[in-house]
Tab-separated table of C-alpha atoms and ligand atoms in Angstrom:
chain	number	residue	atom	x	y	z
I	636	MET	CA	-135.044	-5.192	138.700
I	637	THR	CA	-131.300	-5.476	138.178
I	638	ALA	CA	-129.350	-2.450	139.452
I	639	ARG	CA	-127.599	-0.476	136.741
I	640	THR	CA	-124.997	2.237	136.712
I	641	LEU	CA	-126.242	5.374	134.934
I	642	LEU	CA	-123.605	7.911	133.938
I	643	VAL	CA	-124.157	11.555	132.927
I	644	THR	CA	-121.279	13.671	131.623
I	645	GLY	CA	-120.779	17.361	132.431
I	646	GLY	CA	-122.222	17.221	135.962
I	647	SER	CA	-121.609	20.890	136.726
I	648	GLY	CA	-123.644	22.068	133.718
I	649	ARG	CA	-127.264	23.228	134.015
I	650	LEU	CA	-128.791	20.503	131.841
I	651	ALA	CA	-126.731	17.686	133.406
I	652	ARG	CA	-127.664	18.859	136.907
I	653	GLY	CA	-131.335	18.825	135.997
I	654	ILE	CA	-130.981	15.281	134.662
I	655	ILE	CA	-129.169	14.101	137.794
I	656	GLU	CA	-131.889	15.634	140.015
I	657	HIS	CA	-134.465	13.529	138.143
I	658	LEU	CA	-132.356	10.386	138.546
I	659	LEU	CA	-132.055	11.075	142.293
I	660	ASP	CA	-135.831	11.681	142.516
I	661	ARG	CA	-136.454	8.378	140.760
I	662	GLY	CA	-134.312	6.625	143.368
I	663	GLU	CA	-131.798	5.313	140.841
I	664	ASP	CA	-129.211	3.543	142.950
I	665	ARG	CA	-125.970	3.959	141.033
I	666	ILE	CA	-125.502	7.400	139.496
I	667	VAL	CA	-122.120	8.545	138.218
I	668	THR	CA	-121.268	11.934	136.773
I	669	THR	CA	-118.072	13.154	135.129
I	670	THR	CA	-117.051	16.808	135.173
I	671	ARG	CA	-114.093	19.111	134.630
I	672	SER	CA	-114.874	20.667	138.010
I	673	PRO	CA	-115.513	17.983	140.660
I	674	GLU	CA	-115.487	20.654	143.373
I	675	GLN	CA	-118.617	22.154	141.812
I	676	ALA	CA	-120.386	18.807	142.146
I	677	ALA	CA	-119.484	18.295	145.823
I	678	ASP	CA	-123.148	18.640	146.830
I	679	LEU	CA	-124.042	15.808	144.430
I	680	ALA	CA	-121.267	13.633	145.890
I	681	ALA	CA	-122.731	14.297	149.347
I	682	ARG	CA	-126.058	12.947	148.055
I	683	GLY	CA	-124.513	9.688	146.850
I	684	VAL	CA	-123.605	10.533	143.256
I	685	GLU	CA	-120.148	9.258	142.289
I	686	VAL	CA	-118.273	12.225	140.846
I	687	ARG	CA	-115.335	11.538	138.515
I	688	ALA	CA	-112.971	14.117	137.017
I	689	LEU	CA	-113.041	14.229	133.215
I	690	ASP	CA	-112.288	16.721	130.466
I	691	PHE	CA	-113.092	15.588	126.904
I	692	ASP	CA	-109.875	17.297	125.799
I	693	GLU	CA	-107.957	14.476	127.499
I	694	ASP	CA	-106.811	11.379	125.613
I	695	GLU	CA	-109.089	8.450	124.813
I	696	THR	CA	-107.548	6.079	127.357
I	697	THR	CA	-108.082	8.587	130.180
I	698	ILE	CA	-111.648	9.183	129.022
I	699	ALA	CA	-112.343	5.417	128.868
I	700	ARG	CA	-111.134	5.014	132.459
I	701	ALA	CA	-113.625	7.636	133.636
I	702	LEU	CA	-116.502	5.844	131.870
I	703	GLU	CA	-115.835	2.359	133.245
I	704	GLY	CA	-118.773	0.467	134.716
I	705	ALA	CA	-121.489	2.529	133.008
I	706	ASP	CA	-124.401	0.390	131.813
I	707	ARG	CA	-126.134	3.384	130.243
I	708	MET	CA	-124.379	6.671	129.643
I	709	LEU	CA	-125.614	10.092	128.521
I	710	LEU	CA	-123.090	12.209	126.652
I	711	VAL	CA	-124.081	15.856	127.211
I	712	SER	CA	-122.768	17.854	124.255
I	713	THR	CA	-120.128	20.455	125.115
I	714	HIS	CA	-120.374	24.102	124.047
I	715	ALA	CA	-117.050	24.075	122.155
I	716	VAL	CA	-118.687	24.678	118.759
I	717	GLY	CA	-116.407	23.474	115.941
I	718	ARG	CA	-114.298	21.260	118.236
I	719	ARG	CA	-117.122	18.979	119.321
I	720	PRO	CA	-116.803	16.324	116.591
I	721	GLU	CA	-113.246	15.715	117.826
I	722	GLN	CA	-114.198	15.813	121.546
I	723	HIS	CA	-117.336	13.721	121.144
I	724	GLY	CA	-115.690	11.306	118.694
I	725	LYS	CA	-113.114	10.491	121.363
I	726	VAL	CA	-115.840	9.973	123.954
I	727	VAL	CA	-117.745	7.587	121.660
I	728	ARG	CA	-114.643	5.466	121.027
I	729	ALA	CA	-113.741	5.575	124.723
I	730	ALA	CA	-117.277	4.510	125.702
I	731	ALA	CA	-117.055	1.507	123.385
I	732	ALA	CA	-113.627	0.619	124.802
I	733	ALA	CA	-114.981	0.938	128.369
I	734	GLY	CA	-117.844	-1.466	127.585
I	735	VAL	CA	-120.697	1.047	127.951
I	736	GLY	CA	-123.947	-0.820	127.267
I	737	HIS	CA	-126.068	1.986	125.782
I	738	LEU	CA	-124.970	5.456	124.675
I	739	LEU	CA	-127.358	8.421	124.720
I	740	TYR	CA	-126.529	11.842	123.271
I	741	THR	CA	-128.013	15.349	123.544
I	742	SER	CA	-128.118	16.435	119.902
I	743	ALA	CA	-130.018	19.257	118.193
I	744	THR	CA	-132.997	19.348	115.850
I	745	SER	CA	-132.301	18.388	112.208
I	746	PRO	CA	-128.543	17.769	112.253
I	747	ALA	CA	-126.836	17.855	108.856
I	748	PRO	CA	-123.346	18.310	107.383
I	749	THR	CA	-124.066	21.911	106.412
I	750	PRO	CA	-121.606	24.795	106.022
I	751	LEU	CA	-124.430	27.122	107.118
I	752	SER	CA	-124.197	26.231	110.813
I	753	PRO	CA	-121.271	24.724	112.756
I	754	ILE	CA	-123.695	23.877	115.582
I	755	VAL	CA	-125.764	21.748	113.240
I	756	SER	CA	-122.726	20.111	111.590
I	757	ASP	CA	-121.150	19.282	114.950
I	758	HIS	CA	-124.228	17.322	115.962
I	759	PHE	CA	-124.372	15.540	112.594
I	760	TRP	CA	-120.773	14.324	112.840
I	761	THR	CA	-121.265	13.273	116.458
I	762	GLU	CA	-124.389	11.310	115.585
I	763	LEU	CA	-122.526	9.642	112.726
I	764	ALA	CA	-119.746	8.585	115.133
I	765	ILE	CA	-122.373	7.191	117.510
I	766	PHE	CA	-124.164	5.263	114.732
I	767	GLY	CA	-120.859	3.599	113.856
I	768	GLY	CA	-119.696	3.221	117.459
I	769	GLY	CA	-120.846	-0.359	117.935
I	770	MET	CA	-123.145	0.307	120.928
I	771	PRO	CA	-126.935	0.590	121.026
I	772	TRP	CA	-127.810	4.297	121.070
I	773	THR	CA	-130.503	6.875	121.737
I	774	ILE	CA	-130.322	10.347	120.204
I	775	LEU	CA	-132.149	13.142	122.013
I	776	ARG	CA	-132.435	16.051	119.586
I	777	HIS	CA	-133.221	19.156	121.620
I	778	ASN	CA	-134.986	22.055	119.972
I	779	MET	CA	-133.976	25.580	121.010
I	780	TYR	CA	-134.204	26.266	124.729
I	781	ALA	CA	-136.991	28.689	125.702
I	782	GLU	CA	-134.393	30.223	128.039
I	783	HIS	CA	-132.706	31.705	124.944
I	784	LEU	CA	-135.689	33.983	124.419
I	785	LEU	CA	-134.596	35.877	127.530
I	786	LEU	CA	-131.249	36.696	125.937
I	787	PHE	CA	-132.811	39.184	123.531
I	788	LEU	CA	-136.441	39.846	124.513
I	789	PRO	CA	-135.778	42.284	127.406
I	790	ALA	CA	-133.565	44.495	125.202
I	791	ALA	CA	-136.061	44.264	122.325
I	792	LEU	CA	-138.897	45.288	124.663
I	793	GLU	CA	-136.788	48.211	125.851
I	794	ALA	CA	-135.920	49.312	122.289
I	795	CYS	CA	-139.404	48.452	120.893
I	796	GLU	CA	-137.548	46.834	117.998
I	797	LEU	CA	-135.917	43.493	117.129
I	798	ARG	CA	-133.690	43.019	114.098
I	799	THR	CA	-133.384	39.432	112.825
I	800	SER	CA	-132.876	37.547	109.589
I	801	LEU	CA	-135.163	34.738	110.796
I	802	GLY	CA	-138.064	35.720	108.522
I	803	ASP	CA	-141.021	33.472	109.365
I	804	ALA	CA	-138.842	30.640	110.702
I	805	ALA	CA	-140.570	28.819	113.537
I	806	ARG	CA	-139.112	26.888	116.436
I	807	ALA	CA	-140.654	24.500	118.942
I	808	TYR	CA	-139.011	26.257	121.914
I	809	VAL	CA	-138.615	23.871	124.839
I	810	THR	CA	-137.511	24.533	128.396
I	811	ARG	CA	-134.228	23.128	129.624
I	812	ALA	CA	-136.216	21.571	132.480
I	813	ASP	CA	-138.400	19.588	130.040
I	814	CYS	CA	-135.270	18.476	128.164
I	815	ALA	CA	-133.715	17.332	131.448
I	816	ALA	CA	-136.848	15.376	132.378
I	817	ALA	CA	-137.005	13.704	128.955
I	818	ASP	CA	-133.268	12.919	128.932
I	819	ALA	CA	-133.432	11.430	132.431
I	820	ALA	CA	-136.375	9.234	131.470
I	821	ALA	CA	-134.498	7.979	128.403
I	822	LEU	CA	-131.335	7.327	130.406
I	823	ALA	CA	-133.230	5.477	133.130
I	824	SER	CA	-135.272	3.415	130.646
I	825	ARG	CA	-134.446	-0.173	129.842
I	826	TRP	CA	-134.818	-0.225	126.061
I	827	THR	CA	-131.955	-1.711	124.137
I	828	ASP	CA	-132.840	-0.759	120.559
I	829	HIS	CA	-131.726	2.348	118.607
I	830	ARG	CA	-133.957	5.415	118.962
I	831	ILE	CA	-134.128	9.058	117.882
I	832	TYR	CA	-136.358	11.554	119.727
I	833	ASP	CA	-137.070	15.155	118.708
I	834	ILE	CA	-137.424	16.892	122.074
I	835	GLY	CA	-139.416	20.092	121.626
I	836	GLY	CA	-142.178	22.272	122.994
I	837	PRO	CA	-145.900	21.943	122.217
I	838	GLU	CA	-145.986	24.357	119.245
I	839	ALA	CA	-143.685	25.940	116.669
I	840	LEU	CA	-143.553	29.723	117.060
I	841	SER	CA	-142.118	32.356	114.742
I	842	ILE	CA	-140.421	35.438	116.176
I	843	ASP	CA	-143.587	37.399	115.346
I	844	ASP	CA	-145.578	34.897	117.447
I	845	VAL	CA	-143.088	35.293	120.308
I	846	LEU	CA	-143.282	39.093	120.111
I	847	SER	CA	-147.103	38.959	120.209
I	848	ILE	CA	-146.922	36.879	123.387
I	849	ALA	CA	-144.399	39.296	124.899
I	850	GLU	CA	-146.670	42.227	124.018
I	851	GLU	CA	-149.688	40.534	125.627
I	852	LEU	CA	-147.697	39.881	128.786
I	853	THR	CA	-145.950	43.248	129.115
I	854	GLY	CA	-148.162	45.656	127.175
I	855	ARG	CA	-145.162	46.644	125.055
I	856	ALA	CA	-145.164	46.295	121.271
I	857	VAL	CA	-141.928	45.335	119.510
I	858	ALA	CA	-141.481	45.784	115.761
I	859	HIS	CA	-139.764	42.834	114.055
I	860	VAL	CA	-137.379	44.409	111.555
I	861	ARG	CA	-136.552	41.757	108.952
I	862	THR	CA	-132.956	42.354	108.041
I	863	THR	CA	-130.018	40.705	106.255
I	864	ASP	CA	-127.750	38.062	107.814
I	865	GLU	CA	-124.921	40.601	107.898
I	866	LYS	CA	-126.969	43.150	109.829
I	867	ALA	CA	-128.453	40.455	112.071
I	868	LEU	CA	-124.908	39.380	112.992
I	869	ALA	CA	-124.000	42.992	113.782
I	870	ALA	CA	-127.078	43.180	116.037
I	871	TYR	CA	-126.044	39.977	117.856
I	872	ILE	CA	-122.521	41.373	118.367
I	873	ALA	CA	-123.897	44.710	119.617
I	874	SER	CA	-126.115	42.854	122.119
I	875	GLY	CA	-123.000	41.857	124.067
I	876	LEU	CA	-123.176	38.078	123.635
I	877	PRO	CA	-119.911	36.317	124.601
I	878	ALA	CA	-117.268	35.801	121.881
I	879	GLY	CA	-118.232	33.141	119.344
I	880	PHE	CA	-121.940	33.188	120.272
I	881	PRO	CA	-123.070	35.738	117.651
I	882	GLU	CA	-121.695	33.698	114.723
I	883	SER	CA	-123.098	30.428	116.111
I	884	ALA	CA	-126.464	32.045	116.798
I	885	LEU	CA	-126.668	33.496	113.287
I	886	GLY	CA	-125.788	30.147	111.646
I	887	PHE	CA	-128.461	28.473	113.745
I	888	ASP	CA	-131.002	31.113	112.595
I	889	VAL	CA	-130.069	30.570	108.944
I	890	TRP	CA	-130.647	26.852	109.465
I	891	ALA	CA	-134.021	27.547	111.120
I	892	ARG	CA	-135.104	29.510	108.015
I	893	GLY	CA	-135.049	26.205	106.129
I	894	GLY	CA	-137.899	25.003	108.374
I	895	HIS	CA	-135.583	22.667	110.291
I	896	HIS	CA	-136.646	23.801	113.773
I	897	ALA	CA	-140.406	23.720	113.208
I	898	ILE	CA	-140.689	20.136	114.406
I	899	VAL	CA	-143.426	19.371	116.939
I	900	THR	CA	-143.577	15.889	118.412
I	901	SER	CA	-145.029	14.031	121.387
I	902	ALA	CA	-141.533	13.061	122.612
I	903	VAL	CA	-141.619	14.899	125.969
I	904	ARG	CA	-145.035	13.448	126.782
I	905	ASP	CA	-144.018	9.982	125.561
I	906	LEU	CA	-140.870	9.969	127.689
I	907	THR	CA	-142.068	11.754	130.838
I	908	GLY	CA	-145.853	11.379	130.867
I	909	GLN	CA	-146.106	15.198	131.172
I	910	GLU	CA	-146.926	17.803	128.515
I	911	PRO	CA	-143.995	20.102	127.703
I	912	GLU	CA	-144.347	23.680	128.951
I	913	ALA	CA	-145.444	26.192	126.295
I	914	ALA	CA	-143.277	29.268	125.612
I	915	ARG	CA	-146.167	31.493	126.747
I	916	SER	CA	-146.253	29.783	130.137
I	917	TYR	CA	-142.465	29.967	130.475
I	918	LEU	CA	-142.407	33.686	129.613
I	919	THR	CA	-145.249	34.325	132.060
I	920	ARG	CA	-143.101	32.752	134.804
I	921	LYS	CA	-140.203	34.985	133.722
I	922	LEU	CA	-142.182	38.218	133.498
I	923	ASP	CA	-139.879	40.004	135.958
I	924	VAL	CA	-136.883	39.269	133.687
I	925	LEU	CA	-138.817	40.488	130.635
I	926	ARG	CA	-139.737	43.701	132.440
I	927	THR	CA	-136.458	44.449	134.184
I	928	GLY	CA	-134.057	43.181	131.513
I	929	ARG	CA	-131.953	41.200	133.938
I	930	ALA	CA	-131.318	38.344	131.479
I	931	THR	CA	-127.889	36.760	131.289
I	932	VAL	CA	-126.415	33.889	129.304
I	933	ALA	CA	-126.600	31.911	132.547
I	934	GLU	CA	-130.421	32.160	132.706
T	2182	NAP	N1	-130.867	23.418	122.445
T	2182	NAP	C1	-130.386	24.583	122.838
T	2182	NAP	O1	-130.990	25.667	122.651
T	2182	NAP	C2	-129.081	24.622	123.550
T	2182	NAP	C3	-128.718	25.800	124.153
T	2182	NAP	C4	-127.528	25.844	124.842
T	2182	NAP	C5	-126.737	24.726	124.894
T	2182	NAP	N2	-127.097	23.585	124.287
T	2182	NAP	C6	-126.259	22.369	124.355
T	2182	NAP	O2	-126.616	21.666	125.531
T	2182	NAP	C7	-125.453	21.507	126.362
T	2182	NAP	C8	-125.837	21.625	127.807
T	2182	NAP	O3	-126.423	22.894	127.999
T	2182	NAP	P1	-126.310	23.640	129.381
T	2182	NAP	O4	-127.349	24.687	129.327
T	2182	NAP	O5	-126.291	22.668	130.502
T	2182	NAP	O6	-124.881	24.317	129.232
T	2182	NAP	P2	-123.863	24.751	130.377
T	2182	NAP	O7	-124.555	24.966	131.675
T	2182	NAP	O8	-123.084	25.879	129.798
T	2182	NAP	O9	-122.927	23.503	130.530
T	2182	NAP	C9	-121.949	23.201	129.561
T	2182	NAP	C10	-121.750	21.700	129.607
T	2182	NAP	O10	-120.713	21.329	128.720
T	2182	NAP	C11	-119.808	20.479	129.433
T	2182	NAP	N3	-118.457	20.646	128.873
T	2182	NAP	C12	-117.933	21.773	128.339
T	2182	NAP	N4	-116.649	21.546	127.962
T	2182	NAP	C13	-116.375	20.252	128.279
T	2182	NAP	C14	-115.228	19.425	128.141
T	2182	NAP	N5	-114.067	19.904	127.615
T	2182	NAP	N6	-115.289	18.155	128.573
T	2182	NAP	C15	-116.431	17.673	129.116
T	2182	NAP	N7	-117.563	18.381	129.264
T	2182	NAP	C16	-117.537	19.671	128.849
T	2182	NAP	C17	-119.882	20.992	130.861
T	2182	NAP	O11	-119.394	20.002	131.763
T	2182	NAP	P3	-118.457	20.344	133.058
T	2182	NAP	O12	-118.361	21.839	133.162
T	2182	NAP	O13	-119.165	19.739	134.231
T	2182	NAP	O14	-117.164	19.675	132.777
T	2182	NAP	C18	-121.380	21.230	130.989
T	2182	NAP	O15	-122.120	20.044	131.236
T	2182	NAP	C19	-124.484	22.599	125.913
T	2182	NAP	O16	-123.173	22.269	126.240
T	2182	NAP	C20	-124.783	22.687	124.428
T	2182	NAP	O17	-124.084	21.679	123.707
T	2182	NAP	C21	-128.271	23.520	123.642
């Protein structure tokens, strides 16, 4: 097989690191990562990964230089909600200028140009830029990470109450680890056509389903109080999420109410050969966090 250079952006992030670990495990010979913090990827450099400095807020020419030589490249979306179409648009144009052979992108389930959710719109505009970017592409639409359940479940278990405006909206929660495995498999593949994958868990669960699982595991019942968007936002703010998160989280919930996150596919199995982990199994592994409430955004 011909050797290729596989590039992953954002090498100090949790998802990107997981992807790079898979590439190393697979014995891929030329792995490059870009990051704003090369010092945080020093351990990867010591294991043979080429680490290049890059911030998507730099100009297109600088970005293109950092992407040179990549046969296949995975653009890991940033967390700068609202600014991502500009950041990612530059990266797409820079990738084309650098001669990248295939561009992959970590999107989200059901992207659309909606005023309801800046997260969802950001991914739509990025995908549109990629479709018109002139390179073959693969879109990896991640459903909501199961890790996010730990941001609110411990407090809800403590208070015996959870206020949301999600109604019966269901999501195919998927672990970050399964996303990383699927993304790595797609990056390391050799297909050259255009593809879209919905990366999700094995079943779509409503918040009531999640609370039933949590009750089974901990013995604690939590009442789901169905409230308005305004009150749900106030609850997110009161929960101490970092600035900007509550608004983004609420918009994403509103979008989920339209049924847009209840998408179950065989993508993880198709890409990795393994079944995705169910939310119940993930929460069972994280029982100590559920019980002790030591969840953080970094989980
Ligand atoms: N589906 C979901 O439920 C869900 C949940 C959370 C996040 N996400 C998305 O998935 C992405 C990865 O998640 P994660 O858990 O790995 O997040 P994370 O650990 O917070 O990492 C953030 C990532 O964004 C990159 N980044 C931020 N600003 C950047 C910039 N100016 N230029 C280049 N890269 C930049 C970081 O790269 P460096 O720091 O190495 O430069 C890092 O890879 C997030 O950024 C977000 O878009 C999805």
